[in-house]
């Protein structure tokens, strides 16, 4: 009979491999600053820009090589006309392991809000 006393089920990341929202926010900020240099609001292009920004942020987060984390990136781009905008979301998650990093880019012609959710996969 096999010895099953060595359980390998991991329910929490160790401290060195936890998602750090502050570091991820800096990463998102640099992606947004680099991506939107010289860009003006364009209704037709915004759909593609949302996809491109989301993919860039997700790829940068994957480069952190945090084991068992899955990422969801939500990007909203709109025309800057001086009106206020609020972006909200609801999630069900484990507050010990799952985290959120977000940043907003604002220029004279557009705004971009990015929220990156890091969810630990048990």
Short mmCIF file of C-alpha atoms in Angstrom, two decimals, residues 45-97:
data_model
loop_
_atom_site.label_atom_id
_atom_site.label_comp_id
_atom_site.label_asym_id
_atom_site.label_seq_id
_atom_site.Cartn_x
_atom_site.Cartn_y
_atom_site.Cartn_z
CA UNK A 45 -9.26 52.31 -33.13
CA UNK A 46 -10.35 52.10 -29.48
CA UNK A 47 -11.70 48.56 -29.76
CA UNK A 48 -8.34 47.31 -31.01
CA UNK A 49 -6.46 49.47 -28.50
CA UNK A 50 -8.41 47.91 -25.61
CA UNK A 51 -7.42 44.45 -26.79
CA UNK A 52 -3.80 45.45 -27.36
CA UNK A 53 -3.43 47.15 -23.96
CA UNK A 54 -5.05 44.20 -22.19
CA UNK A 55 -2.73 41.75 -23.94
CA UNK A 56 0.35 43.87 -23.21
CA UNK A 57 -0.51 44.14 -19.51
CA UNK A 58 -1.31 40.42 -19.26
CA UNK A 59 1.98 39.48 -20.96
CA UNK A 60 3.95 41.76 -18.61
CA UNK A 61 2.21 40.21 -15.61
CA UNK A 62 3.05 36.73 -16.85
CA UNK A 63 6.71 37.78 -17.04
CA UNK A 64 6.62 38.08 -13.24
CA UNK A 65 6.46 34.26 -13.28
CA UNK A 66 4.25 33.89 -10.25
CA UNK A 67 3.23 30.22 -10.14
CA UNK A 68 -0.47 29.32 -10.20
CA UNK A 69 -1.71 32.88 -10.72
CA UNK A 70 -4.24 33.54 -13.47
CA UNK A 71 -4.80 37.08 -14.75
CA UNK A 72 -7.89 38.93 -15.93
CA UNK A 73 -7.32 42.40 -17.41
CA UNK A 74 -10.18 44.84 -17.96
CA UNK A 75 -9.45 47.92 -20.08
CA UNK A 76 -11.78 50.86 -20.69
CA UNK A 77 -10.95 53.67 -23.12
CA UNK A 78 -13.08 56.76 -23.64
CA UNK A 79 -13.00 60.26 -25.04
CA UNK A 80 -11.83 62.97 -22.66
CA UNK A 81 -14.52 65.66 -22.61
CA UNK A 82 -14.32 66.73 -18.99
CA UNK A 83 -17.17 64.55 -17.74
CA UNK A 84 -16.64 62.17 -14.84
CA UNK A 85 -16.55 58.42 -15.34
CA UNK A 86 -16.70 55.62 -12.80
CA UNK A 87 -15.73 52.06 -13.60
CA UNK A 88 -16.80 49.30 -11.21
CA UNK A 89 -16.62 45.54 -10.90
CA UNK A 90 -17.70 42.81 -8.51
CA UNK A 91 -15.68 39.70 -7.83
CA UNK A 92 -15.84 36.68 -5.57
CA UNK A 93 -12.36 35.74 -4.44
CA UNK A 94 -10.01 34.78 -1.63
CA UNK A 95 -8.73 37.97 -0.01
CA UNK A 96 -5.60 36.17 1.25
CA UNK A 97 -4.30 35.25 -2.20
#
